[in-house]
mmCIF file of C-alpha atoms in Angstrom:
data_model
loop_
_atom_site.group_PDB
_atom_site.id
_atom_site.type_symbol
_atom_site.label_atom_id
_atom_site.label_comp_id
_atom_site.label_asym_id
_atom_site.label_seq_id
_atom_site.Cartn_x
_atom_site.Cartn_y
_atom_site.Cartn_z
ATOM 1 C CA MET A 1 -3.861 15.130 16.613
ATOM 2 C CA ARG A 2 -6.741 15.705 14.208
ATOM 3 C CA VAL A 3 -6.071 15.193 10.541
ATOM 4 C CA ARG A 4 -8.133 15.312 7.376
ATOM 5 C CA VAL A 5 -7.938 12.251 5.181
ATOM 6 C CA ALA A 6 -8.378 12.518 1.424
ATOM 7 C CA THR A 7 -6.315 9.730 -0.148
ATOM 8 C CA THR A 8 -3.279 7.795 0.981
ATOM 9 C CA ALA A 9 -0.266 6.387 -0.751
ATOM 10 C CA LEU A 10 -0.469 3.204 1.242
ATOM 11 C CA GLY A 11 -4.189 2.718 0.833
ATOM 12 C CA ILE A 12 -4.457 3.021 4.590
ATOM 13 C CA THR A 13 -7.650 5.084 4.649
ATOM 14 C CA ALA A 14 -9.669 2.461 2.817
ATOM 15 C CA ALA A 15 -8.384 -0.223 5.144
ATOM 16 C CA LEU A 16 -9.227 1.791 8.243
ATOM 17 C CA LEU A 17 -12.725 2.771 7.173
ATOM 18 C CA ALA A 18 -13.577 -0.694 5.846
ATOM 19 C CA VAL A 19 -12.566 -2.613 8.972
ATOM 20 C CA PRO A 20 -15.989 -2.682 10.706
ATOM 21 C CA ALA A 21 -17.673 -3.968 7.547
ATOM 22 C CA CYS A 22 -15.301 -6.593 6.241
ATOM 23 C CA THR A 23 -13.095 -7.901 9.017
ATOM 24 C CA SER A 24 -12.690 -11.615 9.397
ATOM 25 C CA GLY A 25 -10.865 -14.011 11.630
ATOM 26 C CA ALA A 26 -9.953 -13.811 15.287
ATOM 27 C CA ALA A 27 -7.465 -11.332 16.643
ATOM 28 C CA GLY A 28 -3.983 -12.729 16.836
ATOM 29 C CA THR A 29 -4.306 -14.927 13.759
ATOM 30 C CA LYS A 30 -0.951 -15.119 11.998
ATOM 31 C CA PRO A 31 -1.122 -15.068 8.211
ATOM 32 C CA ASP A 32 1.273 -16.838 5.933
ATOM 33 C CA THR A 33 3.790 -14.161 4.985
ATOM 34 C CA THR A 34 6.178 -16.340 3.014
ATOM 35 C CA ALA A 35 6.795 -14.578 -0.262
ATOM 36 C CA SER A 36 6.741 -16.379 -3.575
ATOM 37 C CA PHE A 37 7.787 -14.564 -6.739
ATOM 38 C CA PRO A 38 7.889 -15.640 -10.362
ATOM 39 C CA ALA A 39 11.232 -16.362 -11.945
ATOM 40 C CA GLY A 40 12.885 -13.702 -14.028
ATOM 41 C CA GLU A 41 13.793 -10.101 -13.455
ATOM 42 C CA PRO A 42 11.474 -7.213 -14.352
ATOM 43 C CA VAL A 43 12.667 -4.864 -17.064
ATOM 44 C CA ARG A 44 14.435 -2.029 -15.249
ATOM 45 C CA SER A 45 13.057 1.451 -15.843
ATOM 46 C CA ASP A 46 15.394 4.244 -16.867
ATOM 47 C CA ARG A 47 16.064 6.295 -13.743
ATOM 48 C CA ASN A 48 16.756 9.347 -15.929
ATOM 49 C CA ALA A 49 13.570 9.052 -17.959
ATOM 50 C CA ALA A 50 10.890 11.724 -17.725
ATOM 51 C CA PRO A 51 8.048 10.969 -15.282
ATOM 52 C CA LEU A 52 5.201 8.962 -16.766
ATOM 53 C CA SER A 53 1.723 10.455 -17.029
ATOM 54 C CA SER A 54 -1.195 9.092 -15.024
ATOM 55 C CA ALA A 55 -2.719 7.820 -18.289
ATOM 56 C CA ILE A 56 0.365 5.724 -19.018
ATOM 57 C CA LEU A 57 0.506 4.469 -15.439
ATOM 58 C CA GLU A 58 -3.089 3.284 -15.797
ATOM 59 C CA THR A 59 -2.032 0.990 -18.640
ATOM 60 C CA ARG A 60 0.680 -0.536 -16.441
ATOM 61 C CA LEU A 61 -1.631 -1.555 -13.612
ATOM 62 C CA LEU A 62 -2.532 -5.202 -13.157
ATOM 63 C CA ASP A 63 -5.843 -6.299 -14.641
ATOM 64 C CA GLU A 64 -7.997 -9.405 -14.404
ATOM 65 C CA SER A 65 -6.077 -11.148 -17.168
ATOM 66 C CA ASP A 66 -2.844 -10.728 -15.184
ATOM 67 C CA LEU A 67 -4.328 -12.020 -11.933
ATOM 68 C CA GLY A 68 -6.239 -15.055 -13.167
ATOM 69 C CA SER A 69 -9.711 -16.358 -12.378
ATOM 70 C CA GLY A 70 -11.648 -15.308 -9.318
ATOM 71 C CA TYR A 71 -10.667 -11.625 -9.312
ATOM 72 C CA ALA A 72 -13.095 -8.756 -9.879
ATOM 73 C CA ARG A 73 -12.190 -5.098 -10.184
ATOM 74 C CA LYS A 74 -13.643 -3.012 -7.377
ATOM 75 C CA PRO A 75 -15.062 0.404 -8.248
ATOM 76 C CA GLU A 76 -13.044 3.218 -6.697
ATOM 77 C CA ARG A 77 -14.821 4.964 -3.871
ATOM 78 C CA PRO A 78 -15.076 8.753 -3.839
ATOM 79 C CA SER A 79 -12.300 10.413 -1.853
ATOM 80 C CA GLN A 80 -12.973 10.293 1.874
ATOM 81 C CA HIS A 81 -12.580 13.346 4.105
ATOM 82 C CA ASP A 82 -13.190 11.888 7.543
ATOM 83 C CA ASP A 83 -11.561 13.222 10.669
ATOM 84 C CA VAL A 84 -8.924 10.848 11.959
ATOM 85 C CA THR A 85 -7.193 10.939 15.345
ATOM 86 C CA VAL A 86 -3.887 9.125 15.816
ATOM 87 C CA ILE A 87 -3.237 8.073 19.413
ATOM 88 C CA GLY A 88 -0.092 6.541 20.857
ATOM 89 C CA CYS A 89 2.330 6.968 17.950
ATOM 90 C CA ARG A 90 4.727 9.829 18.493
ATOM 91 C CA ALA A 91 6.561 9.154 15.245
ATOM 92 C CA LEU A 92 3.401 9.709 13.193
ATOM 93 C CA ASN A 93 2.544 12.816 15.204
ATOM 94 C CA GLU A 94 5.994 14.268 14.600
ATOM 95 C CA LEU A 95 5.635 13.797 10.852
ATOM 96 C CA GLY A 96 2.337 15.654 10.863
ATOM 97 C CA GLY A 97 -1.116 14.850 9.619
ATOM 98 C CA GLU A 98 -0.373 14.457 5.909
ATOM 99 C CA ALA A 99 2.508 12.088 6.482
ATOM 100 C CA ALA A 100 0.536 10.098 9.051
ATOM 101 C CA THR A 101 -2.043 9.307 6.383
ATOM 102 C CA GLY A 102 0.320 9.012 3.447
ATOM 103 C CA GLY A 103 -0.438 12.445 2.077
ATOM 104 C CA THR A 104 3.207 13.182 1.255
ATOM 105 C CA LEU A 105 2.934 10.754 -1.684
ATOM 106 C CA ALA A 106 -0.012 12.514 -3.294
ATOM 107 C CA PHE A 107 1.996 13.120 -6.461
ATOM 108 C CA PRO A 108 0.022 14.193 -9.538
ATOM 109 C CA ARG A 109 1.270 11.258 -11.640
ATOM 110 C CA LYS A 110 -0.451 8.243 -10.119
ATOM 111 C CA ALA A 111 -2.842 5.358 -10.761
ATOM 112 C CA LYS A 112 -4.628 2.847 -8.556
ATOM 113 C CA VAL A 113 -6.716 -0.293 -8.848
ATOM 114 C CA THR A 114 -8.333 -2.630 -6.319
ATOM 115 C CA PHE A 115 -9.612 -6.192 -6.779
ATOM 116 C CA THR A 116 -11.698 -8.518 -4.665
ATOM 117 C CA TYR A 117 -10.939 -12.224 -4.720
ATOM 118 C CA GLY A 118 -13.579 -14.949 -4.820
ATOM 119 C CA ASP A 119 -16.471 -14.816 -2.391
ATOM 120 C CA SER A 120 -14.263 -13.830 0.546
ATOM 121 C CA ALA A 121 -13.460 -10.374 1.893
ATOM 122 C CA SER A 122 -9.906 -10.669 0.558
ATOM 123 C CA GLU A 123 -8.700 -7.727 -1.485
ATOM 124 C CA ILE A 124 -5.546 -6.613 -3.240
ATOM 125 C CA SER A 125 -4.774 -3.107 -4.423
ATOM 126 C CA GLU A 126 -1.966 -1.672 -6.498
ATOM 127 C CA GLU A 127 -0.775 1.921 -6.636
ATOM 128 C CA LEU A 128 1.729 3.349 -9.110
ATOM 129 C CA TYR A 129 3.554 6.659 -8.799
ATOM 130 C CA SER A 130 6.007 8.320 -11.143
ATOM 131 C CA GLY A 131 8.293 11.205 -10.259
ATOM 132 C CA SER A 132 11.683 12.092 -8.881
ATOM 133 C CA ALA A 133 13.451 9.026 -7.502
ATOM 134 C CA ASP A 134 14.710 11.027 -4.516
ATOM 135 C CA LYS A 135 11.273 12.402 -3.628
ATOM 136 C CA LEU A 136 9.589 9.014 -4.001
ATOM 137 C CA SER A 137 12.250 7.400 -1.822
ATOM 138 C CA ASP A 138 12.095 10.055 0.872
ATOM 139 C CA GLY A 139 8.314 10.166 1.012
ATOM 140 C CA ILE A 140 7.618 6.446 1.246
ATOM 141 C CA GLY A 141 10.642 5.794 3.451
ATOM 142 C CA ARG A 142 9.633 8.312 6.104
ATOM 143 C CA ILE A 143 6.086 6.985 6.241
ATOM 144 C CA PHE A 144 7.124 3.334 6.544
ATOM 145 C CA ASP A 145 9.704 4.203 9.200
ATOM 146 C CA ALA A 146 7.122 6.072 11.243
ATOM 147 C CA MET A 147 4.434 3.417 10.995
ATOM 148 C CA THR A 148 6.719 0.480 11.741
ATOM 149 C CA GLY A 149 8.378 2.465 14.526
ATOM 150 C CA CYS A 150 5.168 2.173 16.560
ATOM 151 C CA PRO A 151 4.459 -1.468 17.502
ATOM 152 C CA SER A 152 0.897 -0.534 18.446
ATOM 153 C CA TYR A 153 -1.277 2.554 18.352
ATOM 154 C CA GLN A 154 -4.886 3.573 17.879
ATOM 155 C CA VAL A 155 -6.694 5.463 15.169
ATOM 156 C CA VAL A 156 -10.168 6.910 15.605
ATOM 157 C CA ALA A 157 -11.724 7.135 12.136
ATOM 158 C CA GLY A 158 -15.198 8.565 11.721
ATOM 159 C CA GLY A 159 -15.788 8.041 15.445
ATOM 160 C CA THR A 160 -14.727 4.373 15.341
ATOM 161 C CA PRO A 161 -11.659 3.420 17.449
ATOM 162 C CA ILE A 162 -9.343 1.027 15.632
ATOM 163 C CA ASP A 163 -6.414 -0.662 17.354
ATOM 164 C CA ILE A 164 -3.418 -1.149 15.077
ATOM 165 C CA VAL A 165 -0.404 -3.408 15.488
ATOM 166 C CA SER A 166 2.446 -2.881 13.046
ATOM 167 C CA GLN A 167 5.319 -5.184 12.172
ATOM 168 C CA LYS A 168 8.251 -4.399 9.906
ATOM 169 C CA LEU A 169 8.916 -7.175 7.406
ATOM 170 C CA THR A 170 11.955 -8.018 5.340
ATOM 171 C CA ALA A 171 11.154 -6.938 1.814
ATOM 172 C CA PRO A 172 12.003 -9.356 -1.009
ATOM 173 C CA HIS A 173 15.535 -8.997 -2.328
ATOM 174 C CA GLY A 174 16.418 -8.425 -5.959
ATOM 175 C CA LEU A 175 13.403 -6.310 -6.860
ATOM 176 C CA GLY A 176 13.860 -2.657 -7.800
ATOM 177 C CA ASP A 177 16.297 -0.189 -6.242
ATOM 178 C CA GLU A 178 14.645 0.096 -2.805
ATOM 179 C CA ARG A 179 12.091 -1.954 -0.927
ATOM 180 C CA TRP A 180 9.832 -1.565 2.124
ATOM 181 C CA SER A 181 7.308 -3.951 3.660
ATOM 182 C CA GLN A 182 5.075 -4.064 6.706
ATOM 183 C CA LEU A 183 2.222 -6.028 8.232
ATOM 184 C CA LEU A 184 -0.660 -4.148 9.857
ATOM 185 C CA THR A 185 -3.353 -5.744 12.012
ATOM 186 C CA PHE A 186 -6.523 -3.676 12.466
ATOM 187 C CA SER A 187 -8.786 -4.692 15.375
ATOM 188 C CA VAL A 188 -12.326 -3.508 16.056
ATOM 189 C CA GLY A 189 -14.771 -5.028 18.507
ATOM 190 C CA GLY A 190 -12.789 -8.239 18.998
ATOM 191 C CA ARG A 191 -12.381 -8.896 15.291
ATOM 192 C CA SER A 192 -9.339 -8.196 13.190
ATOM 193 C CA THR A 193 -8.064 -7.970 9.654
ATOM 194 C CA VAL A 194 -4.476 -8.163 8.449
ATOM 195 C CA VAL A 195 -3.076 -6.021 5.651
ATOM 196 C CA LYS A 196 0.342 -6.461 4.102
ATOM 197 C CA GLN A 197 1.897 -3.528 2.272
ATOM 198 C CA THR A 198 5.020 -3.780 0.164
ATOM 199 C CA ALA A 199 6.521 -0.873 -1.743
ATOM 200 C CA ILE A 200 9.238 -1.086 -4.373
ATOM 201 C CA ARG A 201 10.962 1.865 -5.996
ATOM 202 C CA ASP A 202 12.538 1.239 -9.376
ATOM 203 C CA GLY A 203 14.119 4.425 -10.679
ATOM 204 C CA GLY A 204 11.388 7.030 -10.909
ATOM 205 C CA LEU A 205 8.589 4.503 -10.456
ATOM 206 C CA LEU A 206 7.048 3.473 -7.139
ATOM 207 C CA VAL A 207 4.890 0.340 -6.940
ATOM 208 C CA ILE A 208 2.824 -0.310 -3.812
ATOM 209 C CA VAL A 209 0.846 -3.541 -3.422
ATOM 210 C CA SER A 210 -1.460 -3.863 -0.409
ATOM 211 C CA GLY A 211 -4.034 -6.311 0.864
ATOM 212 C CA SER A 212 -4.325 -9.912 1.956
ATOM 213 C CA PRO A 213 -0.768 -11.152 2.701
ATOM 214 C CA ALA A 214 -1.104 -14.223 0.490
ATOM 215 C CA LEU A 215 -2.393 -12.176 -2.446
ATOM 216 C CA VAL A 216 0.332 -9.552 -2.077
ATOM 217 C CA ASP A 217 3.013 -12.249 -2.083
ATOM 218 C CA ARG A 218 1.434 -13.931 -5.094
ATOM 219 C CA HIS A 219 1.186 -10.888 -7.328
ATOM 220 C CA LEU A 220 3.937 -8.478 -6.251
ATOM 221 C CA GLY A 221 6.485 -9.700 -8.770
ATOM 222 C CA LYS A 222 4.165 -9.485 -11.756
ATOM 223 C CA ALA A 223 2.959 -6.027 -10.648
ATOM 224 C CA LEU A 224 6.531 -4.736 -10.682
ATOM 225 C CA ALA A 225 7.333 -6.451 -13.988
ATOM 226 C CA LYS A 226 4.329 -4.909 -15.739
ATOM 227 C CA ALA A 227 4.879 -1.474 -14.196
ATOM 228 C CA THR A 228 8.507 -1.319 -15.300
ATOM 229 C CA ALA A 229 8.128 -2.925 -18.718
ATOM 230 C CA THR A 230 9.299 -0.661 -21.533
ATOM 231 C CA SER A 231 7.403 -2.340 -24.344
#
């Protein structure tokens, strides 16, 4: 299956295309995936409220002051339009090209930010979407189900074959209305990188935090709290 990649709800395109340049660690390395969240519950968003504009969502993204020292905002890259071939994952093929790359969550009301941490290749990104609770739930749920339904598959991005191993994780309880989480290991030329992705839907808001497992666990709670704050 050949698909065109523009942008993805899960930030998967950036991870795929960046693997040859910034991978680290040996294949098979198991990251620490124990979640740690700050005390307190985020302010719940009104599920019947009108969708938020992209401009408002931008103000609810994490920034350097929320993350602490050592984080630097990464300039957004122009949208990529590379040919991608998915091999060995029937579930993704059945959903079609847009779903395989997260395209079904390309809602107009959205915002995204990515940070690097320290001098390492570690990154963390946050995406916010606002819209119908049902559509957000259906879109992200189908994509996570398809990706975690394939324990291993291959993606050829821009001519580079990338082996992917997926693992469904138990999402943290008590956050939002619905939760999804997965661990993806991308391997190229004997080197690998691990990306954790956790999505939380709270009413008509969808928060997706992706990146280094330790950084995702560290900042997921505060990302949701800021995104759903009403004042």
